Amino acid sequence: MKAETIWAITDGKAGMVNQARGLAHAIAREAGGDVVEKVIVPRAPWAILPAGLWPSGVSGIGPGSDDFSAPWPKIVVSCGRHAIGPAVWIKRQNEGQTAIVHAQHPRTAAARFDVIVAQSHDALDGANVLTVQGSMHDITGASLAAAREKWSDTFAKLPRPLIAVLIGGSNKTYRMTAEVTRRLAADLSRLRTAKGCGLLVTASRRTGAANLAILRKELSLPDIYFWDGSGENPYHAFLAAADAFLVSADSVNMVSEACFTGKPVYVLPLEGGGGSKFERFHNEMRDAGHTRTFVGELEDWHPDRLDQTSYAAREITARLGGGGSTQVK
């Protein structure tokens, strides 16, 4: 299969962009072709409706969107519910000659897509479903090498082992309370004292101002690099430089990206999560030996590197190798 042009379509949110971009470029490495990123700003009423309520003939493309006009791509990689409408619409405009690859559970008719890359904890089955562990991402060996070189002087004086602490926050499933945050800060302080390690700490918008203030107060120490959201984001450099990771349970993406490095990944428990798809994800990752639950200590273990994005790209290339495309329903 010669891919020619691949469009990566999202609503512009970082979590969606990273998945679509990463998978699109991985397919391009397998099949050739150029990747073009497209952002949709959905018009009303489609912006608020679930993907399953979008008719197949509606693109939903509103003012502020990127240019969605011919020449049409050979492949569309979509991620997120807002990307589904334009992906299906493009395939119709191109008379079925565009293949649609969707990352994540689409929450709409599976027959609309040529390939759905679904995470195993979503429990989605079907002939066109490719099941993977964790999420797609745009981390590569080359991007980590570049980040390591760029930031090497910044982290040079921090002691080893170097532990990256990737903190998300509250979502619909988990709660990052002040109590949880204080306990995390205390655990990190004890770990630093016991192991003599350096810490690379990053938080997110979901962490919340109050929790961020707690972390800043408790972790303002010489052996800790704390990124507070200002200046250039060192996230890739954290992945490259760290010897191990502590990742909050609310982020499938950050856990998946950390597991790509082949270094130990510990999941930081938050309040909630029982019976959720997050719990299924963490159980699967732990049972497969990719992660462990953080209980205050670092252990000596060497997990296998998890590169599901490259695996998915190889499988997609093979499935689309005949040049055929499913009929849009």
mmCIF file of C-alpha atoms in Angstrom:
data_model
loop_
_atom_site.group_PDB
_atom_site.id
_atom_site.type_symbol
_atom_site.label_atom_id
_atom_site.label_comp_id
_atom_site.label_asym_id
_atom_site.label_seq_id
_atom_site.Cartn_x
_atom_site.Cartn_y
_atom_site.Cartn_z
ATOM 1 C CA MET A 1 0.000 0.000 0.000
ATOM 2 C CA LYS A 2 1.348 3.435 -0.976
ATOM 3 C CA ALA A 3 -0.360 5.892 1.342
ATOM 4 C CA GLU A 4 0.251 9.095 -0.711
ATOM 5 C CA THR A 5 -1.408 11.549 1.712
ATOM 6 C CA ILE A 6 -2.644 10.920 5.246
ATOM 7 C CA TRP A 7 -4.833 13.416 7.075
ATOM 8 C CA ALA A 8 -4.765 13.383 10.882
ATOM 9 C CA ILE A 9 -8.077 14.930 11.981
ATOM 10 C CA THR A 10 -8.889 16.081 15.526
ATOM 11 C CA ASP A 11 -10.631 18.887 17.393
ATOM 12 C CA GLY A 12 -7.246 20.299 18.369
ATOM 13 C CA LYS A 13 -7.172 19.012 21.950
ATOM 14 C CA ALA A 14 -3.684 17.843 22.891
ATOM 15 C CA GLY A 15 -4.716 14.326 23.915
ATOM 16 C CA MET A 16 -6.464 13.754 20.582
ATOM 17 C CA VAL A 17 -3.776 15.451 18.492
ATOM 18 C CA ASN A 18 -0.977 13.343 19.964
ATOM 19 C CA GLN A 19 -2.828 10.102 19.221
ATOM 20 C CA ALA A 20 -3.860 10.977 15.661
ATOM 21 C CA ARG A 21 -0.500 12.522 14.812
ATOM 22 C CA GLY A 22 1.464 9.627 16.254
ATOM 23 C CA LEU A 23 -0.572 6.954 14.480
ATOM 24 C CA ALA A 24 -0.605 8.861 11.170
ATOM 25 C CA HIS A 25 3.169 9.281 11.169
ATOM 26 C CA ALA A 26 3.657 5.636 12.161
ATOM 27 C CA ILE A 27 1.521 4.569 9.175
ATOM 28 C CA ALA A 28 3.540 6.909 6.954
ATOM 29 C CA ARG A 29 6.760 5.260 8.137
ATOM 30 C CA GLU A 30 5.325 1.876 7.157
ATOM 31 C CA ALA A 31 3.551 2.784 3.913
ATOM 32 C CA GLY A 32 5.084 6.061 2.787
ATOM 33 C CA GLY A 33 3.196 9.281 2.218
ATOM 34 C CA ASP A 34 2.930 12.717 3.762
ATOM 35 C CA VAL A 35 0.987 13.546 6.917
ATOM 36 C CA VAL A 36 -1.187 16.660 7.052
ATOM 37 C CA GLU A 37 -2.824 17.639 10.343
ATOM 38 C CA LYS A 38 -6.362 19.020 10.200
ATOM 39 C CA VAL A 39 -8.384 20.598 13.006
ATOM 40 C CA ILE A 40 -12.177 20.769 12.950
ATOM 41 C CA VAL A 41 -14.167 23.384 14.839
ATOM 42 C CA PRO A 42 -17.646 21.805 14.734
ATOM 43 C CA ARG A 43 -20.637 24.003 13.992
ATOM 44 C CA ALA A 44 -23.878 23.925 15.962
ATOM 45 C CA PRO A 45 -25.661 21.702 16.751
ATOM 46 C CA TRP A 46 -23.017 19.073 16.021
ATOM 47 C CA ALA A 47 -20.569 20.487 18.557
ATOM 48 C CA ILE A 48 -22.726 19.237 21.436
ATOM 49 C CA LEU A 49 -24.204 16.052 19.948
ATOM 50 C CA PRO A 50 -22.681 12.567 20.366
ATOM 51 C CA ALA A 51 -21.032 11.088 17.269
ATOM 52 C CA GLY A 52 -23.815 8.524 16.958
ATOM 53 C CA LEU A 53 -26.332 11.299 16.232
ATOM 54 C CA TRP A 54 -24.348 12.778 13.331
ATOM 55 C CA PRO A 55 -25.838 11.632 9.980
ATOM 56 C CA SER A 56 -23.229 10.255 7.565
ATOM 57 C CA GLY A 57 -23.713 13.110 5.115
ATOM 58 C CA VAL A 58 -22.938 15.826 7.675
ATOM 59 C CA SER A 59 -19.338 17.017 7.995
ATOM 60 C CA GLY A 60 -19.990 19.348 10.914
ATOM 61 C CA ILE A 61 -17.130 21.556 9.725
ATOM 62 C CA GLY A 62 -17.623 25.061 11.098
ATOM 63 C CA PRO A 63 -15.905 28.465 10.912
ATOM 64 C CA GLY A 64 -12.338 28.393 12.196
ATOM 65 C CA SER A 65 -11.693 24.870 10.893
ATOM 66 C CA ASP A 66 -8.756 24.025 8.658
ATOM 67 C CA ASP A 67 -9.302 23.619 4.916
ATOM 68 C CA PHE A 68 -11.198 20.400 4.196
ATOM 69 C CA SER A 69 -11.256 20.359 0.399
ATOM 70 C CA ALA A 70 -9.905 18.191 -2.426
ATOM 71 C CA PRO A 71 -7.502 16.715 -3.311
ATOM 72 C CA TRP A 72 -8.644 14.074 -0.863
ATOM 73 C CA PRO A 73 -6.285 11.917 1.209
ATOM 74 C CA LYS A 74 -5.741 8.204 0.745
ATOM 75 C CA ILE A 75 -6.137 7.669 4.498
ATOM 76 C CA VAL A 76 -7.806 9.643 7.271
ATOM 77 C CA VAL A 77 -6.686 9.023 10.848
ATOM 78 C CA SER A 78 -9.338 10.466 13.158
ATOM 79 C CA CYS A 79 -9.391 10.720 16.935
ATOM 80 C CA GLY A 80 -12.191 12.045 19.109
ATOM 81 C CA ARG A 81 -15.923 12.307 18.446
ATOM 82 C CA HIS A 82 -15.726 15.610 16.566
ATOM 83 C CA ALA A 83 -13.347 14.095 13.999
ATOM 84 C CA ILE A 84 -15.750 11.325 12.972
ATOM 85 C CA GLY A 85 -18.179 13.491 10.971
ATOM 86 C CA PRO A 86 -15.565 14.994 8.650
ATOM 87 C CA ALA A 87 -13.792 11.630 8.249
ATOM 88 C CA VAL A 88 -16.966 9.895 7.036
ATOM 89 C CA TRP A 89 -17.887 12.914 4.899
ATOM 90 C CA ILE A 90 -14.451 12.906 3.214
ATOM 91 C CA LYS A 91 -14.842 9.248 2.333
ATOM 92 C CA ARG A 92 -18.181 10.001 0.680
ATOM 93 C CA GLN A 93 -16.743 12.956 -1.210
ATOM 94 C CA ASN A 94 -13.939 10.712 -2.483
ATOM 95 C CA GLU A 95 -16.404 8.012 -3.574
ATOM 96 C CA GLY A 96 -15.142 5.495 -1.029
ATOM 97 C CA GLN A 97 -11.489 5.795 -2.038
ATOM 98 C CA THR A 98 -10.383 7.176 1.338
ATOM 99 C CA ALA A 99 -9.821 4.693 4.147
ATOM 100 C CA ILE A 100 -10.825 5.775 7.649
ATOM 101 C CA VAL A 101 -8.710 4.713 10.621
ATOM 102 C CA HIS A 102 -10.177 5.821 13.941
ATOM 103 C CA ALA A 103 -8.209 5.853 17.186
ATOM 104 C CA GLN A 104 -10.306 5.192 20.320
ATOM 105 C CA HIS A 105 -13.772 3.702 20.739
ATOM 106 C CA PRO A 106 -15.932 5.742 18.304
ATOM 107 C CA ARG A 107 -19.222 5.357 20.223
ATOM 108 C CA THR A 108 -21.034 5.049 16.897
ATOM 109 C CA ALA A 109 -21.556 2.395 14.200
ATOM 110 C CA ALA A 110 -18.301 0.487 13.688
ATOM 111 C CA ALA A 111 -19.177 -0.128 10.017
ATOM 112 C CA ARG A 112 -18.393 3.516 9.254
ATOM 113 C CA PHE A 113 -14.674 2.819 9.621
ATOM 114 C CA ASP A 114 -12.123 0.695 7.809
ATOM 115 C CA VAL A 115 -10.086 0.145 10.973
ATOM 116 C CA ILE A 116 -10.828 1.074 14.569
ATOM 117 C CA VAL A 117 -7.814 1.074 16.883
ATOM 118 C CA ALA A 118 -9.480 0.356 20.222
ATOM 119 C CA GLN A 119 -7.859 -0.033 23.599
ATOM 120 C CA SER A 120 -8.387 -3.446 25.147
ATOM 121 C CA HIS A 121 -10.099 -2.031 28.245
ATOM 122 C CA ASP A 122 -12.846 -0.616 25.980
ATOM 123 C CA ALA A 123 -13.887 -4.217 25.172
ATOM 124 C CA LEU A 124 -14.845 -3.452 21.557
ATOM 125 C CA ASP A 125 -15.056 -6.393 19.130
ATOM 126 C CA GLY A 126 -15.475 -6.634 15.369
ATOM 127 C CA ALA A 127 -13.779 -7.648 12.144
ATOM 128 C CA ASN A 128 -12.465 -4.116 11.610
ATOM 129 C CA VAL A 129 -11.342 -3.621 15.225
ATOM 130 C CA LEU A 130 -7.635 -3.690 16.064
ATOM 131 C CA THR A 131 -7.136 -4.093 19.809
ATOM 132 C CA VAL A 132 -4.133 -2.509 21.514
ATOM 133 C CA GLN A 133 -2.925 -1.984 25.074
ATOM 134 C CA GLY A 134 -2.950 1.674 25.987
ATOM 135 C CA SER A 135 -3.278 4.708 23.760
ATOM 136 C CA MET A 136 -1.572 5.782 20.556
ATOM 137 C CA HIS A 137 1.033 8.551 20.902
ATOM 138 C CA ASP A 138 3.625 10.544 18.990
ATOM 139 C CA ILE A 139 6.648 9.555 21.100
ATOM 140 C CA THR A 140 9.480 7.967 19.098
ATOM 141 C CA GLY A 141 13.058 6.985 19.770
ATOM 142 C CA ALA A 142 14.181 9.935 17.671
ATOM 143 C CA SER A 143 12.024 12.451 19.556
ATOM 144 C CA LEU A 144 13.349 11.189 22.888
ATOM 145 C CA ALA A 145 16.956 11.374 21.689
ATOM 146 C CA ALA A 146 16.460 14.961 20.529
ATOM 147 C CA ALA A 147 14.830 15.959 23.820
ATOM 148 C CA ARG A 148 17.575 14.269 25.844
ATOM 149 C CA GLU A 149 20.266 16.222 24.026
ATOM 150 C CA LYS A 150 18.392 19.537 24.226
ATOM 151 C CA TRP A 151 17.730 19.343 27.970
ATOM 152 C CA SER A 152 20.845 17.474 29.140
ATOM 153 C CA ASP A 153 22.475 20.546 30.721
ATOM 154 C CA THR A 154 19.272 21.463 32.582
ATOM 155 C CA PHE A 155 19.087 18.110 34.373
ATOM 156 C CA ALA A 156 22.842 17.441 34.624
ATOM 157 C CA LYS A 157 23.218 18.409 38.288
ATOM 158 C CA LEU A 158 20.226 16.441 39.554
ATOM 159 C CA PRO A 159 21.136 13.240 41.438
ATOM 160 C CA ARG A 160 20.439 9.751 40.124
ATOM 161 C CA PRO A 161 18.275 7.814 39.965
ATOM 162 C CA LEU A 162 16.095 10.448 38.336
ATOM 163 C CA ILE A 163 12.364 9.918 38.846
ATOM 164 C CA ALA A 164 9.784 11.651 36.636
ATOM 165 C CA VAL A 165 6.491 12.370 38.407
ATOM 166 C CA LEU A 166 3.697 12.929 35.868
ATOM 167 C CA ILE A 167 0.634 14.339 37.615
ATOM 168 C CA GLY A 168 -2.801 14.782 36.089
ATOM 169 C CA GLY A 169 -5.767 15.394 38.359
ATOM 170 C CA SER A 170 -9.486 14.999 38.839
ATOM 171 C CA ASN A 171 -11.749 13.765 36.043
ATOM 172 C CA LYS A 172 -15.122 12.016 35.829
ATOM 173 C CA THR A 173 -13.644 8.880 37.400
ATOM 174 C CA TYR A 174 -10.954 10.039 39.821
ATOM 175 C CA ARG A 175 -10.624 12.762 42.457
ATOM 176 C CA MET A 176 -7.324 14.383 43.316
ATOM 177 C CA THR A 177 -8.124 15.851 46.708
ATOM 178 C CA ALA A 178 -5.934 17.961 48.969
ATOM 179 C CA GLU A 179 -5.430 14.891 51.173
ATOM 180 C CA VAL A 180 -4.255 12.811 48.199
ATOM 181 C CA THR A 181 -1.935 15.628 47.127
ATOM 182 C CA ARG A 182 -0.373 16.018 50.582
ATOM 183 C CA ARG A 183 0.151 12.262 50.806
ATOM 184 C CA LEU A 184 1.822 12.272 47.387
ATOM 185 C CA ALA A 185 4.105 15.152 48.384
ATOM 186 C CA ALA A 186 5.055 13.352 51.606
ATOM 187 C CA ASP A 187 5.756 10.106 49.721
ATOM 188 C CA LEU A 188 7.965 11.959 47.253
ATOM 189 C CA SER A 189 9.888 13.664 50.056
ATOM 190 C CA ARG A 190 10.467 10.326 51.804
ATOM 191 C CA LEU A 191 11.518 8.706 48.534
ATOM 192 C CA ARG A 192 13.977 11.509 47.828
ATOM 193 C CA THR A 193 15.514 11.159 51.301
ATOM 194 C CA ALA A 194 15.669 7.357 51.270
ATOM 195 C CA LYS A 195 17.013 6.920 47.740
ATOM 196 C CA GLY A 196 18.907 10.162 47.296
ATOM 197 C CA CYS A 197 17.141 10.541 43.980
ATOM 198 C CA GLY A 198 16.313 13.571 41.886
ATOM 199 C CA LEU A 199 12.743 14.340 40.883
ATOM 200 C CA LEU A 200 11.296 15.740 37.666
ATOM 201 C CA VAL A 201 7.753 16.883 38.455
ATOM 202 C CA THR A 202 5.069 18.114 36.070
ATOM 203 C CA ALA A 203 1.411 18.851 36.733
ATOM 204 C CA SER A 204 -1.527 19.593 34.436
ATOM 205 C CA ARG A 205 -4.532 21.899 34.287
ATOM 206 C CA ARG A 206 -6.581 19.139 35.945
ATOM 207 C CA THR A 207 -4.300 19.239 38.989
ATOM 208 C CA GLY A 208 -6.007 22.437 40.139
ATOM 209 C CA ALA A 209 -4.561 25.599 41.663
ATOM 210 C CA ALA A 210 -4.972 24.477 45.287
ATOM 211 C CA ASN A 211 -3.244 21.134 44.720
ATOM 212 C CA LEU A 212 -0.530 22.799 42.672
ATOM 213 C CA ALA A 213 0.143 25.191 45.561
ATOM 214 C CA ILE A 214 0.541 22.228 47.935
ATOM 215 C CA LEU A 215 3.000 20.541 45.604
ATOM 216 C CA ARG A 216 5.007 23.726 45.089
ATOM 217 C CA LYS A 217 5.243 24.338 48.829
ATOM 218 C CA GLU A 218 6.292 20.794 49.717
ATOM 219 C CA LEU A 219 8.566 20.128 46.744
ATOM 220 C CA SER A 220 10.545 23.370 46.460
ATOM 221 C CA LEU A 221 13.886 21.657 47.043
ATOM 222 C CA PRO A 222 17.253 21.780 45.236
ATOM 223 C CA ASP A 223 17.100 18.203 43.919
ATOM 224 C CA ILE A 224 13.666 18.684 42.343
ATOM 225 C CA TYR A 225 12.900 20.187 38.926
ATOM 226 C CA PHE A 226 9.279 21.356 39.067
ATOM 227 C CA TRP A 227 7.642 22.465 35.826
ATOM 228 C CA ASP A 228 4.691 24.703 36.610
ATOM 229 C CA GLY A 229 3.413 25.239 33.078
ATOM 230 C CA SER A 230 5.489 28.296 32.250
ATOM 231 C CA GLY A 231 8.076 28.290 29.488
ATOM 232 C CA GLU A 232 8.840 25.392 27.173
ATOM 233 C CA ASN A 233 7.227 22.068 28.064
ATOM 234 C CA PRO A 234 9.942 19.553 29.076
ATOM 235 C CA TYR A 235 7.611 16.529 28.921
ATOM 236 C CA HIS A 236 9.550 14.667 26.211
ATOM 237 C CA ALA A 237 12.777 15.459 28.062
ATOM 238 C CA PHE A 238 11.303 13.960 31.242
ATOM 239 C CA LEU A 239 10.506 10.768 29.325
ATOM 240 C CA ALA A 240 14.022 10.671 27.893
ATOM 241 C CA ALA A 241 15.991 11.497 31.036
ATOM 242 C CA ALA A 242 14.138 9.657 33.796
ATOM 243 C CA ASP A 243 15.199 6.291 35.176
ATOM 244 C CA ALA A 244 11.664 5.514 36.389
ATOM 245 C CA PHE A 245 8.196 7.078 36.395
ATOM 246 C CA LEU A 246 5.395 7.792 38.824
ATOM 247 C CA VAL A 247 2.198 8.525 36.871
ATOM 248 C CA SER A 248 -1.192 9.465 38.307
ATOM 249 C CA ALA A 249 -3.953 6.957 37.615
ATOM 250 C CA ASP A 250 -6.210 9.390 35.739
ATOM 251 C CA SER A 251 -4.150 9.454 32.523
ATOM 252 C CA VAL A 252 -4.096 6.486 30.152
ATOM 253 C CA ASN A 253 -2.043 8.589 27.742
ATOM 254 C CA MET A 254 0.763 9.409 30.174
ATOM 255 C CA VAL A 255 0.981 5.812 31.392
ATOM 256 C CA SER A 256 1.150 4.567 27.786
ATOM 257 C CA GLU A 257 3.825 7.105 26.855
ATOM 258 C CA ALA A 258 5.942 6.277 29.897
ATOM 259 C CA CYS A 259 5.684 2.551 29.104
ATOM 260 C CA PHE A 260 7.121 3.259 25.640
ATOM 261 C CA THR A 261 10.487 4.040 27.275
ATOM 262 C CA GLY A 262 10.959 0.529 28.655
ATOM 263 C CA LYS A 263 11.664 1.918 32.135
ATOM 264 C CA PRO A 264 9.780 1.114 35.359
ATOM 265 C CA VAL A 265 6.366 2.801 35.539
ATOM 266 C CA TYR A 266 4.485 3.093 38.830
ATOM 267 C CA VAL A 267 0.852 4.201 38.962
ATOM 268 C CA LEU A 268 -0.091 6.736 41.645
ATOM 269 C CA PRO A 269 -3.519 5.884 43.128
ATOM 270 C CA LEU A 270 -6.201 8.574 43.350
ATOM 271 C CA GLU A 271 -9.630 8.495 44.980
ATOM 272 C CA GLY A 272 -12.267 6.648 42.945
ATOM 273 C CA GLY A 273 -11.823 4.501 39.862
ATOM 274 C CA GLY A 274 -13.602 1.373 41.054
ATOM 275 C CA GLY A 275 -15.284 -0.603 38.269
ATOM 276 C CA SER A 276 -14.263 1.894 35.588
ATOM 277 C CA LYS A 277 -12.478 1.416 32.275
ATOM 278 C CA PHE A 278 -9.473 3.068 33.956
ATOM 279 C CA GLU A 279 -9.405 0.293 36.537
ATOM 280 C CA ARG A 280 -9.593 -2.321 33.762
ATOM 281 C CA PHE A 281 -6.731 -0.582 31.961
ATOM 282 C CA HIS A 282 -4.524 -0.496 35.049
ATOM 283 C CA ASN A 283 -5.307 -4.126 35.894
ATOM 284 C CA GLU A 284 -4.363 -5.208 32.364
ATOM 285 C CA MET A 285 -1.151 -3.184 32.335
ATOM 286 C CA ARG A 286 -0.130 -4.450 35.755
ATOM 287 C CA ASP A 287 -0.952 -8.076 34.914
ATOM 288 C CA ALA A 288 1.079 -7.808 31.690
ATOM 289 C CA GLY A 289 4.086 -6.567 33.658
ATOM 290 C CA HIS A 290 4.145 -3.073 32.165
ATOM 291 C CA THR A 291 3.303 -1.176 35.377
ATOM 292 C CA ARG A 292 3.156 -1.547 39.131
ATOM 293 C CA THR A 293 1.144 0.293 41.760
ATOM 294 C CA PHE A 294 3.222 2.787 43.746
ATOM 295 C CA VAL A 295 3.237 1.954 47.461
ATOM 296 C CA GLY A 296 6.020 4.301 48.512
ATOM 297 C CA GLU A 297 9.009 2.271 47.346
ATOM 298 C CA LEU A 298 10.979 1.750 44.138
ATOM 299 C CA GLU A 299 11.708 -1.844 43.143
ATOM 300 C CA ASP A 300 14.371 -3.361 40.921
ATOM 301 C CA TRP A 301 12.530 -4.522 37.798
ATOM 302 C CA HIS A 302 12.936 -4.176 34.064
ATOM 303 C CA PRO A 303 9.697 -4.090 32.041
ATOM 304 C CA ASP A 304 9.543 -4.651 28.308
ATOM 305 C CA ARG A 305 9.220 -1.578 26.130
ATOM 306 C CA LEU A 306 5.622 -1.132 24.931
ATOM 307 C CA ASP A 307 5.295 0.275 21.400
ATOM 308 C CA GLN A 308 1.676 -0.243 20.411
ATOM 309 C CA THR A 309 1.664 2.665 17.945
ATOM 310 C CA SER A 310 4.193 0.985 15.653
ATOM 311 C CA TYR A 311 2.386 -2.334 16.063
ATOM 312 C CA ALA A 312 -0.923 -0.730 15.090
ATOM 313 C CA ALA A 313 0.654 0.945 12.053
ATOM 314 C CA ARG A 314 2.029 -2.372 10.786
ATOM 315 C CA GLU A 315 -1.337 -4.078 11.230
ATOM 316 C CA ILE A 316 -3.221 -1.230 9.558
ATOM 317 C CA THR A 317 -0.832 -1.218 6.607
ATOM 318 C CA ALA A 318 -1.343 -4.960 6.183
ATOM 319 C CA ARG A 319 -5.140 -4.698 6.442
ATOM 320 C CA LEU A 320 -5.326 -1.892 3.893
ATOM 321 C CA GLY A 321 -2.681 -3.419 1.653
ATOM 322 C CA GLY A 322 -5.183 -4.607 -0.915
ATOM 323 C CA GLY A 323 -6.179 -1.041 -1.643
ATOM 324 C CA GLY A 324 -9.796 -1.800 -0.869
ATOM 325 C CA SER A 325 -12.015 0.181 1.432
ATOM 326 C CA THR A 326 -15.157 -0.695 3.315
ATOM 327 C CA GLN A 327 -18.526 0.637 2.243
ATOM 328 C CA VAL A 328 -19.669 3.607 4.293
ATOM 329 C CA LYS A 329 -22.905 2.805 6.108
#
